CSV table of C-alpha atoms and ligand atoms in Angstrom, one decimal:
chain,number,residue,atom,x,y,z
H,920,MET,CA,23.2,-0.5,-4.1
H,921,LYS,CA,21.1,2.2,-5.7
H,922,ILE,CA,17.3,1.6,-5.8
H,923,ASN,CA,17.3,0.6,-9.5
H,924,THR,CA,19.8,-2.1,-8.7
H,925,LYS,CA,17.9,-3.2,-5.6
H,926,CYS,CA,14.8,-3.8,-7.8
H,927,ILE,CA,16.7,-6.5,-9.6
H,928,GLN,CA,19.4,-7.8,-7.2
H,929,ALA,CA,18.2,-7.3,-3.5
H,930,GLY,CA,17.0,-10.1,-1.4
H,931,TYR,CA,18.5,-13.0,-3.1
H,932,SER,CA,22.1,-13.9,-3.9
H,933,PRO,CA,22.8,-17.6,-5.1
H,934,LYS,CA,25.6,-19.6,-3.7
H,935,ASN,CA,27.7,-21.9,-5.9
H,936,SER,CA,25.5,-23.8,-8.4
H,937,GLU,CA,22.2,-22.6,-7.0
H,938,PRO,CA,19.5,-21.1,-9.3
H,939,ARG,CA,20.4,-17.6,-10.6
H,940,VAL,CA,16.7,-16.6,-10.4
H,941,VAL,CA,14.6,-16.9,-7.1
H,942,PRO,CA,13.2,-20.3,-7.4
H,943,ILE,CA,9.4,-21.1,-6.5
H,944,VAL,CA,9.7,-23.3,-3.5
H,945,GLN,CA,6.3,-25.0,-3.8
H,946,SER,CA,6.4,-26.9,-0.5
H,947,THR,CA,4.3,-26.5,2.5
H,948,THR,CA,6.9,-28.1,4.8
H,949,PHE,CA,10.6,-28.4,5.4
H,950,ALA,CA,12.6,-31.5,6.6
H,951,TYR,CA,15.0,-31.6,9.6
H,952,ASP,CA,17.3,-34.3,11.0
H,953,THR,CA,16.5,-33.8,14.7
H,954,ALA,CA,13.5,-33.1,16.8
H,955,GLU,CA,15.5,-30.7,18.9
H,956,THR,CA,16.2,-28.4,15.9
H,957,MET,CA,12.5,-28.3,15.1
H,958,GLY,CA,11.8,-27.4,18.7
H,959,ASN,CA,14.2,-24.6,18.6
H,960,LEU,CA,12.6,-23.2,15.5
H,961,PHE,CA,9.2,-23.3,17.2
H,962,ASP,CA,10.6,-21.4,20.2
H,963,LEU,CA,12.2,-18.9,17.8
H,964,LYS,CA,15.6,-19.8,19.2
H,965,GLU,CA,16.9,-20.7,15.7
H,966,GLU,CA,16.0,-19.3,12.3
H,967,GLY,CA,14.8,-21.4,9.6
H,968,PHE,CA,11.8,-22.5,7.5
H,969,PHE,CA,9.5,-25.3,8.9
H,970,TYR,CA,6.0,-24.5,7.5
H,971,THR,CA,5.1,-22.1,4.6
H,972,ARG,CA,2.4,-20.3,6.7
H,973,LEU,CA,5.1,-18.8,8.8
H,974,GLY,CA,7.8,-18.6,6.1
H,975,ASN,CA,9.1,-19.9,2.8
H,976,PRO,CA,12.4,-19.1,0.8
H,977,THR,CA,10.6,-17.7,-2.2
H,978,LEU,CA,8.7,-15.3,0.0
H,979,ASP,CA,11.7,-14.6,2.2
H,980,ALA,CA,13.7,-13.3,-0.9
H,981,VAL,CA,10.9,-11.0,-2.0
H,982,GLU,CA,10.4,-9.7,1.5
H,983,LYS,CA,14.1,-8.8,1.9
H,984,LYS,CA,13.9,-7.1,-1.6
H,985,ILE,CA,10.9,-5.0,-0.6
H,986,ALA,CA,12.4,-4.1,2.8
H,987,ALA,CA,15.5,-3.0,1.0
H,988,LEU,CA,13.4,-0.8,-1.5
H,989,GLU,CA,11.5,1.0,1.4
H,990,GLY,CA,14.6,1.1,3.7
H,991,GLY,CA,13.2,-1.0,6.5
H,992,VAL,CA,14.5,-3.6,8.9
H,993,GLY,CA,12.2,-6.4,7.7
H,994,ALA,CA,8.9,-7.1,5.7
H,995,MET,CA,6.2,-9.7,5.7
H,996,LEU,CA,4.1,-10.6,2.5
H,997,THR,CA,0.5,-11.3,2.8
H,998,SER,CA,-2.2,-12.9,0.6
H,999,SER,CA,-3.6,-9.4,-0.3
H,1000,GLY,CA,-3.3,-5.6,0.5
H,1001,GLN,CA,-6.4,-6.0,2.7
H,1002,ALA,CA,-4.6,-8.7,4.9
H,1003,ALA,CA,-1.6,-6.2,5.1
H,1004,SER,CA,-3.8,-3.4,6.4
H,1005,LEU,CA,-5.7,-5.7,8.7
H,1006,ILE,CA,-2.5,-7.1,10.3
H,1007,SER,CA,-0.6,-3.6,10.5
H,1008,ILE,CA,-3.4,-2.4,12.9
H,1009,THR,CA,-4.2,-5.6,14.9
H,1010,ASN,CA,-0.5,-6.2,15.6
H,1011,ILE,CA,-0.6,-3.4,18.0
H,1012,CYS,CA,-4.3,-2.6,18.6
H,1013,LYS,CA,-6.9,-4.6,20.4
H,1014,SER,CA,-10.5,-3.9,21.6
H,1015,GLY,CA,-10.7,-0.7,23.5
H,1016,ASP,CA,-7.9,0.9,21.6
H,1017,HIS,CA,-8.3,4.0,19.2
H,1018,VAL,CA,-6.9,4.8,15.8
H,1019,ILE,CA,-6.8,8.0,13.8
H,1020,CYS,CA,-7.2,7.6,10.1
H,1021,SER,CA,-7.3,9.7,7.0
H,1022,ALA,CA,-10.9,9.7,5.7
H,1023,ALA,CA,-9.5,9.6,2.1
H,1024,ILE,CA,-8.4,6.0,1.9
H,1025,TYR,CA,-9.1,3.0,-0.3
H,1026,GLY,CA,-12.8,1.9,0.0
H,1027,GLY,CA,-11.8,-1.6,1.1
H,1028,THR,CA,-9.6,-0.2,3.8
H,1029,PHE,CA,-12.5,2.1,5.0
H,1030,ASN,CA,-14.8,-0.9,5.2
H,1031,LEU,CA,-12.3,-2.9,7.1
H,1032,PHE,CA,-11.7,-0.3,9.6
H,1033,ASN,CA,-15.1,1.3,9.9
H,1034,LYS,CA,-17.2,-1.8,10.1
H,1035,THR,CA,-15.1,-4.9,10.7
H,1036,LEU,CA,-12.5,-3.6,13.1
H,1037,ARG,CA,-15.1,-1.4,14.8
H,1038,ASP,CA,-17.4,-4.4,15.3
H,1039,LEU,CA,-14.3,-6.0,17.1
H,1040,GLY,CA,-14.0,-3.1,19.4
H,1041,ILE,CA,-11.3,-0.9,17.8
H,1042,GLU,CA,-12.4,2.7,17.8
H,1043,PHE,CA,-11.6,5.0,14.7
H,1044,THR,CA,-11.5,8.7,14.1
H,1045,PHE,CA,-11.5,9.6,10.4
H,1046,VAL,CA,-9.9,13.0,9.7
H,1047,ASP,CA,-9.7,15.3,6.6
H,1048,PRO,CA,-6.5,14.4,4.6
H,1049,ALA,CA,-5.7,18.1,4.5
H,1050,ILE,CA,-6.1,18.5,8.3
H,1051,ASP,CA,-3.7,21.0,9.9
H,1052,LYS,CA,-1.2,20.2,12.8
H,1053,GLU,CA,-3.3,21.6,15.6
H,1054,GLU,CA,-6.5,19.9,14.6
H,1055,LEU,CA,-4.7,16.5,14.1
H,1056,ASN,CA,-3.1,17.1,17.6
H,1057,SER,CA,-6.6,17.4,19.1
H,1058,LYS,CA,-7.8,14.1,17.9
H,1059,PHE,CA,-5.4,12.0,20.1
H,1060,LYS,CA,-6.9,10.2,23.1
H,1061,SER,CA,-5.2,8.3,25.9
H,1062,ASN,CA,-6.0,5.1,24.1
H,1063,THR,CA,-4.8,6.2,20.6
H,1064,LYS,CA,-2.4,3.4,19.4
H,1065,ALA,CA,-1.9,4.1,15.7
H,1066,VAL,CA,-2.3,6.8,12.9
H,1067,PHE,CA,-3.0,5.5,9.5
H,1068,ALA,CA,-3.0,7.3,6.0
H,1069,GLU,CA,-2.1,6.8,2.3
H,1070,THR,CA,0.8,8.6,0.6
H,1071,LEU,CA,-1.4,9.3,-2.5
H,1072,THR,CA,-5.2,8.3,-2.0
H,1073,ASN,CA,-7.1,5.9,-4.2
H,1074,PRO,CA,-9.2,7.2,-6.0
H,1075,SER,CA,-9.3,11.0,-4.9
H,1076,LEU,CA,-5.6,11.5,-5.2
H,1077,ASP,CA,-5.2,13.6,-2.0
H,1078,ILE,CA,-1.6,13.6,-0.6
H,1079,THR,CA,-0.8,13.2,3.1
H,1080,ASP,CA,1.7,15.4,4.5
H,1081,ILE,CA,3.6,12.5,6.0
H,1082,GLU,CA,6.4,14.5,7.8
H,1083,MET,CA,3.6,16.5,9.7
H,1084,PHE,CA,1.6,13.5,10.5
H,1085,ALA,CA,4.7,11.7,11.8
H,1086,GLN,CA,5.7,14.7,14.0
H,1087,VAL,CA,2.3,14.9,15.7
H,1088,ALA,CA,1.9,11.1,16.0
H,1089,HIS,CA,5.4,10.8,17.7
H,1090,ALA,CA,4.7,13.7,20.1
H,1091,HIS,CA,2.0,11.3,21.4
H,1092,HIS,CA,4.3,8.3,21.2
H,1093,VAL,CA,2.2,6.7,18.6
H,1094,PRO,CA,3.5,5.2,15.3
H,1095,LEU,CA,2.4,6.3,11.8
H,1096,ILE,CA,1.4,3.6,9.3
H,1097,ILE,CA,1.4,4.7,5.6
H,1098,ASP,CA,-0.1,2.8,2.8
H,1099,ASN,CA,2.3,3.5,0.0
H,1100,THR,CA,0.5,1.4,-2.8
H,1101,PHE,CA,0.2,4.2,-5.4
H,1102,ALA,CA,3.6,6.1,-5.0
H,1103,THR,CA,5.6,2.8,-4.6
H,1104,PRO,CA,9.1,3.3,-3.1
H,1105,ILE,CA,10.4,4.4,-6.5
H,1106,ASN,CA,8.5,7.7,-6.1
H,1107,CYS,CA,8.2,8.1,-2.3
H,1108,ARG,CA,9.9,6.3,0.6
H,1109,PRO,CA,7.7,7.3,3.7
H,1110,PHE,CA,10.3,6.1,6.2
H,1111,GLU,CA,12.7,9.1,5.1
H,1112,TRP,CA,9.8,11.4,6.2
H,1113,GLY,CA,9.3,9.8,9.7
H,1114,ALA,CA,6.7,7.0,8.9
H,1115,ASP,CA,7.2,3.9,11.1
H,1116,ILE,CA,5.3,1.2,9.2
H,1117,VAL,CA,4.5,1.0,5.4
H,1118,VAL,CA,1.9,-1.2,3.9
H,1119,HIS,CA,1.2,-2.0,0.2
H,1120,SER,CA,-1.2,-3.8,-2.0
H,1121,THR,CA,1.4,-5.3,-4.2
H,1122,SER,CA,-1.5,-6.2,-6.6
H,1123,LYS,CA,-1.0,-2.8,-8.1
H,1124,TYR,CA,2.2,-1.2,-9.4
H,1125,MET,CA,4.5,-3.7,-7.6
H,1126,ASP,CA,3.3,-6.7,-9.4
H,1127,GLY,CA,2.5,-4.2,-12.3
H,1128,HIS,CA,0.8,-6.8,-14.7
H,1129,ALA,CA,-2.4,-7.5,-12.9
H,1130,VAL,CA,-1.5,-11.2,-12.4
H,1131,ALA,CA,-0.9,-11.8,-8.7
H,1132,LEU,CA,-2.9,-10.6,-5.7
H,1133,GLY,CA,-0.7,-9.7,-2.7
H,1134,GLY,CA,0.2,-7.4,0.1
H,1135,VAL,CA,3.2,-6.5,2.3
H,1136,ILE,CA,4.0,-4.8,5.6
H,1137,VAL,CA,7.4,-3.2,6.1
H,1138,ASP,CA,8.8,-2.3,9.4
H,1139,SER,CA,11.2,0.8,9.6
H,1140,GLY,CA,12.7,-0.4,12.9
H,1141,ASN,CA,12.6,3.2,14.1
H,1142,PHE,CA,9.7,3.3,16.5
H,1143,ASP,CA,10.4,3.0,20.2
H,1144,TRP,CA,7.7,0.6,21.5
H,1145,ASN,CA,8.8,1.0,25.2
H,1146,SER,CA,6.4,3.8,26.2
H,1147,GLY,CA,4.4,1.3,28.2
H,1148,ASP,CA,1.4,1.4,25.9
H,1149,TYR,CA,2.5,-1.5,23.6
H,1150,LYS,CA,2.5,-4.4,26.2
H,1151,MET,CA,2.0,-7.0,23.5
H,1152,LEU,CA,5.5,-6.2,22.3
H,1153,THR,CA,7.3,-5.4,25.6
H,1154,THR,CA,5.8,-8.1,27.9
H,1155,PRO,CA,6.1,-12.0,27.7
H,1156,ASP,CA,4.0,-13.8,24.8
H,1157,GLU,CA,2.8,-17.0,26.7
H,1158,THR,CA,1.9,-18.5,23.2
H,1159,TYR,CA,5.7,-18.4,22.5
H,1160,HIS,CA,7.2,-19.6,25.9
H,1161,GLY,CA,7.4,-16.1,27.2
H,1162,VAL,CA,9.3,-14.4,24.4
H,1163,ILE,CA,9.5,-10.6,24.8
H,1164,TYR,CA,9.6,-9.2,21.3
H,1165,THR,CA,11.4,-6.0,22.0
H,1166,GLU,CA,14.1,-7.8,24.0
H,1167,GLN,CA,14.7,-10.8,21.7
H,1168,PHE,CA,14.3,-9.0,18.2
H,1169,GLY,CA,15.1,-5.4,19.0
H,1170,LYS,CA,14.4,-3.1,16.1
H,1171,ALA,CA,12.4,-6.0,14.2
H,1172,ALA,CA,10.0,-6.6,17.1
H,1173,TYR,CA,6.9,-5.3,15.3
H,1174,ILE,CA,7.6,-7.4,12.0
H,1175,VAL,CA,8.6,-10.5,13.9
H,1176,LYS,CA,5.4,-10.4,16.1
H,1177,ALA,CA,3.3,-9.8,12.9
H,1178,ARG,CA,4.6,-13.0,11.6
H,1179,THR,CA,4.9,-15.2,14.7
H,1180,HIS,CA,1.6,-14.1,16.2
H,1181,LEU,CA,-0.9,-12.9,13.6
H,1182,MET,CA,0.4,-14.8,10.4
H,1183,ARG,CA,0.4,-18.0,12.7
H,1184,ASP,CA,-3.1,-17.4,13.9
H,1185,LEU,CA,-4.9,-15.7,11.0
H,1186,GLY,CA,-3.0,-17.3,8.2
H,1187,PRO,CA,-3.3,-15.0,5.2
H,1188,GLN,CA,0.0,-15.9,3.7
H,1189,GLN,CA,1.1,-15.3,0.1
H,1190,SER,CA,1.6,-18.3,-2.2
H,1191,PRO,CA,5.1,-19.0,-3.3
H,1192,GLN,CA,3.8,-18.8,-6.9
H,1193,ASN,CA,2.5,-15.3,-6.4
H,1194,ALA,CA,5.6,-14.1,-4.7
H,1195,PHE,CA,7.6,-15.3,-7.7
H,1196,LEU,CA,5.5,-13.3,-10.1
H,1197,LEU,CA,5.6,-10.3,-7.7
H,1198,ASN,CA,9.4,-10.5,-7.9
H,1199,LEU,CA,9.3,-10.5,-11.7
H,1200,GLY,CA,7.2,-7.3,-11.4
H,1201,LEU,CA,9.7,-5.7,-9.0
H,1202,GLU,CA,12.4,-6.3,-11.4
H,1203,THR,CA,11.1,-3.6,-13.7
H,1204,LEU,CA,9.4,-1.3,-11.1
H,1205,HIS,CA,12.0,1.4,-11.6
H,1206,LEU,CA,11.5,1.4,-15.3
H,1207,ARG,CA,7.7,1.2,-15.3
H,1208,MET,CA,7.0,3.9,-12.7
H,1209,PRO,CA,8.7,6.8,-14.7
H,1210,ARG,CA,6.9,5.8,-17.8
H,1211,HIS,CA,3.5,5.6,-16.0
H,1212,CYS,CA,4.2,9.2,-14.6
H,1213,GLU,CA,5.3,10.5,-18.0
H,1214,ASN,CA,2.4,9.2,-19.9
H,1215,ALA,CA,0.0,10.3,-17.2
H,1216,MET,CA,1.5,13.9,-17.3
H,1217,LYS,CA,0.9,14.0,-21.0
H,1218,VAL,CA,-2.6,12.7,-20.7
H,1219,ALA,CA,-3.4,15.2,-17.9
H,1220,GLN,CA,-2.0,18.0,-20.0
H,1221,PHE,CA,-4.2,16.9,-22.8
H,1222,LEU,CA,-7.4,16.6,-20.7
H,1223,GLU,CA,-6.7,20.0,-19.1
H,1224,LYS,CA,-6.9,21.7,-22.5
H,1225,SER,CA,-9.9,19.8,-23.8
H,1226,ASP,CA,-13.2,21.6,-23.9
H,1227,LYS,CA,-15.0,18.3,-23.4
H,1228,VAL,CA,-13.6,18.0,-19.9
H,1229,GLU,CA,-15.1,19.7,-16.9
H,1230,TRP,CA,-12.5,19.1,-14.3
H,1231,ILE,CA,-9.1,17.2,-13.8
H,1232,ASN,CA,-7.4,16.1,-10.7
H,1233,TYR,CA,-3.7,15.0,-11.1
H,1234,PRO,CA,-1.3,16.3,-8.3
H,1235,SER,CA,1.7,16.6,-10.5
H,1236,LEU,CA,-0.1,19.4,-12.5
H,1237,LYS,CA,0.6,23.0,-11.7
H,1238,GLY,CA,-2.4,24.5,-10.1
H,1239,ASN,CA,-3.5,21.3,-8.4
H,1240,LYS,CA,-4.2,21.9,-4.7
H,1241,TYR,CA,-1.6,19.2,-3.8
H,1242,TYR,CA,1.0,20.4,-6.2
H,1243,ASP,CA,3.4,21.6,-3.5
H,1244,LEU,CA,3.1,18.6,-1.4
H,1245,ALA,CA,3.6,16.4,-4.6
H,1246,GLN,CA,6.9,18.3,-5.4
H,1247,LYS,CA,7.9,17.8,-1.8
H,1248,TYR,CA,7.2,14.0,-1.5
H,1249,MET,CA,7.2,12.8,-5.1
H,1250,PRO,CA,9.4,15.2,-7.2
H,1251,ASN,CA,10.0,12.5,-9.7
H,1252,GLY,CA,6.3,12.0,-10.4
H,1253,THR,CA,3.3,10.7,-8.5
H,1254,CYS,CA,1.7,7.8,-10.4
H,1255,GLY,CA,-0.3,6.8,-13.4
H,1256,VAL,CA,-3.6,7.5,-12.0
H,1257,ILE,CA,-5.7,10.5,-12.9
H,1258,ALA,CA,-9.2,11.5,-11.9
H,1259,PHE,CA,-11.3,13.8,-14.2
H,1260,GLY,CA,-14.8,14.5,-15.2
H,1261,PRO,CA,-16.0,14.9,-18.8
H,1262,LYS,CA,-18.8,17.2,-19.7
H,1263,GLY,CA,-22.4,15.7,-19.8
H,1264,GLY,CA,-22.5,14.3,-16.2
H,1265,LYS,CA,-22.9,10.7,-15.3
H,1266,GLU,CA,-24.2,9.9,-18.8
H,1267,GLY,CA,-21.3,11.8,-20.4
H,1268,ALA,CA,-18.8,9.7,-18.3
H,1269,ALA,CA,-20.5,6.5,-19.3
H,1270,ARG,CA,-20.6,7.4,-23.1
H,1271,MET,CA,-16.9,8.2,-23.1
H,1272,MET,CA,-15.8,5.1,-21.3
H,1273,GLU,CA,-18.0,2.8,-23.6
H,1274,ALA,CA,-16.3,4.6,-26.6
H,1275,LEU,CA,-12.8,3.8,-25.5
H,1276,LYS,CA,-11.0,1.0,-27.5
H,1277,LEU,CA,-7.5,0.6,-26.1
H,1278,ALA,CA,-8.4,1.3,-22.5
H,1279,LYS,CA,-10.7,-1.3,-20.9
H,1280,ILE,CA,-13.3,-0.9,-18.2
H,1281,VAL,CA,-12.0,-2.7,-15.2
H,1282,ILE,CA,-12.0,-2.6,-11.5
H,1283,HIS,CA,-8.3,-2.9,-11.2
H,1284,VAL,CA,-5.9,0.0,-11.4
H,1285,ALA,CA,-2.2,0.6,-11.5
H,1286,ASP,CA,-1.0,-1.9,-14.1
H,1287,ALA,CA,0.7,-1.9,-17.4
H,1288,ARG,CA,-2.5,-1.6,-19.4
H,1289,THR,CA,-4.6,1.6,-19.5
H,1290,CYS,CA,-7.9,1.2,-17.9
H,1291,VAL,CA,-10.7,3.2,-16.6
H,1292,LEU,CA,-13.5,2.9,-13.9
H,1293,HIS,CA,-16.6,4.9,-13.0
H,1294,PRO,CA,-16.7,5.0,-9.3
H,1295,ALA,CA,-20.3,6.3,-9.1
H,1296,THR,CA,-21.8,3.4,-10.9
H,1297,THR,CA,-19.4,0.6,-9.7
H,1298,THR,CA,-17.4,0.7,-6.4
H,1299,HIS,CA,-19.6,3.5,-5.0
H,1300,ARG,CA,-22.9,2.7,-6.7
H,1301,GLN,CA,-24.9,2.1,-3.4
H,1302,LEU,CA,-24.5,5.8,-2.7
H,1303,ASN,CA,-26.8,8.7,-3.8
H,1304,ASP,CA,-25.5,11.9,-5.3
H,1305,GLU,CA,-25.4,13.7,-1.9
H,1306,GLN,CA,-23.3,10.7,-0.3
H,1307,LEU,CA,-21.1,10.6,-3.3
H,1308,ALA,CA,-20.2,14.3,-2.7
H,1309,ALA,CA,-19.5,13.6,1.0
H,1310,ALA,CA,-17.1,10.9,-0.2
H,1311,GLY,CA,-15.3,13.3,-2.6
H,1312,ILE,CA,-16.7,11.4,-5.6
H,1313,MET,CA,-18.4,13.4,-8.4
H,1314,PRO,CA,-21.1,11.7,-10.4
H,1315,ASN,CA,-19.1,12.2,-13.6
H,1316,MET,CA,-15.6,11.1,-12.0
H,1317,ILE,CA,-13.6,8.8,-14.2
H,1318,ARG,CA,-10.7,7.2,-12.6
H,1319,LEU,CA,-8.1,6.7,-15.5
H,1320,SER,CA,-5.1,4.5,-14.8
H,1321,VAL,CA,-2.5,5.4,-17.5
H,1322,GLY,CA,-0.6,2.4,-18.7
H,1323,ILE,CA,2.8,2.1,-20.4
H,1324,GLU,CA,1.7,1.6,-24.0
H,1325,ASP,CA,2.9,4.2,-26.5
H,1326,ILE,CA,1.6,7.7,-25.6
H,1327,ASP,CA,0.4,8.5,-29.1
H,1328,ASP,CA,-2.0,5.4,-28.9
H,1329,ILE,CA,-3.3,6.3,-25.6
H,1330,LEU,CA,-4.0,9.9,-26.5
H,1331,GLU,CA,-5.6,9.0,-29.7
H,1332,ASP,CA,-8.1,6.6,-27.9
H,1333,ILE,CA,-8.9,9.3,-25.4
H,1334,ALA,CA,-9.4,11.9,-28.0
H,1335,GLN,CA,-11.9,9.8,-30.1
H,1336,ALA,CA,-13.8,8.7,-26.9
H,1337,LEU,CA,-14.1,12.3,-25.7
H,1338,GLU,CA,-15.9,13.2,-28.9
H,1339,LYS,CA,-18.7,11.1,-27.7
H,1340,VAL,CA,-19.5,12.7,-24.4
L,86,PLP,C1,-6.1,-2.1,-3.8
L,86,PLP,C2,-5.7,-1.4,-2.7
L,86,PLP,C3,-5.7,-2.0,-1.3
L,86,PLP,C4,-6.2,-3.4,-1.2
L,86,PLP,O1,-5.4,-4.3,-1.8
L,86,PLP,P1,-5.8,-5.8,-2.3
L,86,PLP,O2,-4.6,-6.4,-2.9
L,86,PLP,O3,-6.8,-5.6,-3.4
L,86,PLP,O4,-6.4,-6.4,-1.0
L,86,PLP,C5,-5.2,-1.2,-0.2
L,86,PLP,N1,-4.8,0.0,-0.5
L,86,PLP,C6,-4.7,0.6,-1.6
L,86,PLP,C7,-4.3,2.0,-1.7
L,86,PLP,C8,-5.3,-0.1,-2.9
L,86,PLP,O5,-5.2,0.6,-4.0
């Protein structure tokens, strides 16, 4: 199947007389005829559903679809993108381990890593997303267990050189985890460039309608865990009667452990209702992404020419510092998100945003409706101007998430609002 067909058909194929559409299986639990079967399920000797925290047919269909879209061996849905990032790291890192992470990542991920996981004893080194090969190489330590970065960063729109990051990580027998939320598998499939694990906040483009919070982890199945450094995967798990994940589950060891160990213990499972809504979003992902990119490109070209705009950052625009990497990794387009700064500083930005009619001011990003956010007075309001600069956030930065309305209406709204700056 081509990727456009996978968006619609992958993951679920009804048998005779079963529902054509993935049904919502709104049940926490599943019935069996014998205690023995149930025992085998518990011991992972047989496959089947027994409790929705560990698996559910609605979630299973959507997980298989997303694994097919990314080209992985398996996927696990989570209740949010935050839960996906949390489990992607803690599945292979414990207290005393070290992670190398791009400094240009989603603010929520930064707090999770830099505060919460650091407090739990996992050490992080944050690096410039434009770091070169030698310097990245120099950041590895004997206890480095993972490298983490975003394909396209939120909100600064830096692009990670995934192939280079993967080569350096693999030279140290360490996996590369990529947050592919903004690009989606329609525009970039990180496994094709050497990434080993992909995470998403499905709350963004995958759902695409701003209705269902969710996340997902996808395993490429390509990483060899047998270096001796990933004992949690290669030695017996006593909480599962001594199962050795790499022996029993082969290429799917990482994603099986994420479910049977961390989803079991931490419990951030997606609800069947949300998985159903996510699946509806996925059915049009291949139609929506090109339109988001087409509209965003036209808006970017318009802003670039406007004398009311001080600066603009959109990686698909010629002259952008990430233009070459954008062409390499996302030749069909990056995403619908643009960062720009109108004239008149912080106040100019506020005046413009308040004058918008079609585009609303919201925290969310990457859905069908055009929306804006002013990071300096919202998500990053606790920082002063100096700290904002260090975080790559200009006081007048507007994050504009271009939707899939008619481009003429979007441009008209932006043009009239820019008159107010
Ligand atoms: C929103 C977002 C997250 C967090 O996802 P939630 O679903 O809000 O928990 C993680 N990474 C990126 C790139 C995001 O944009």
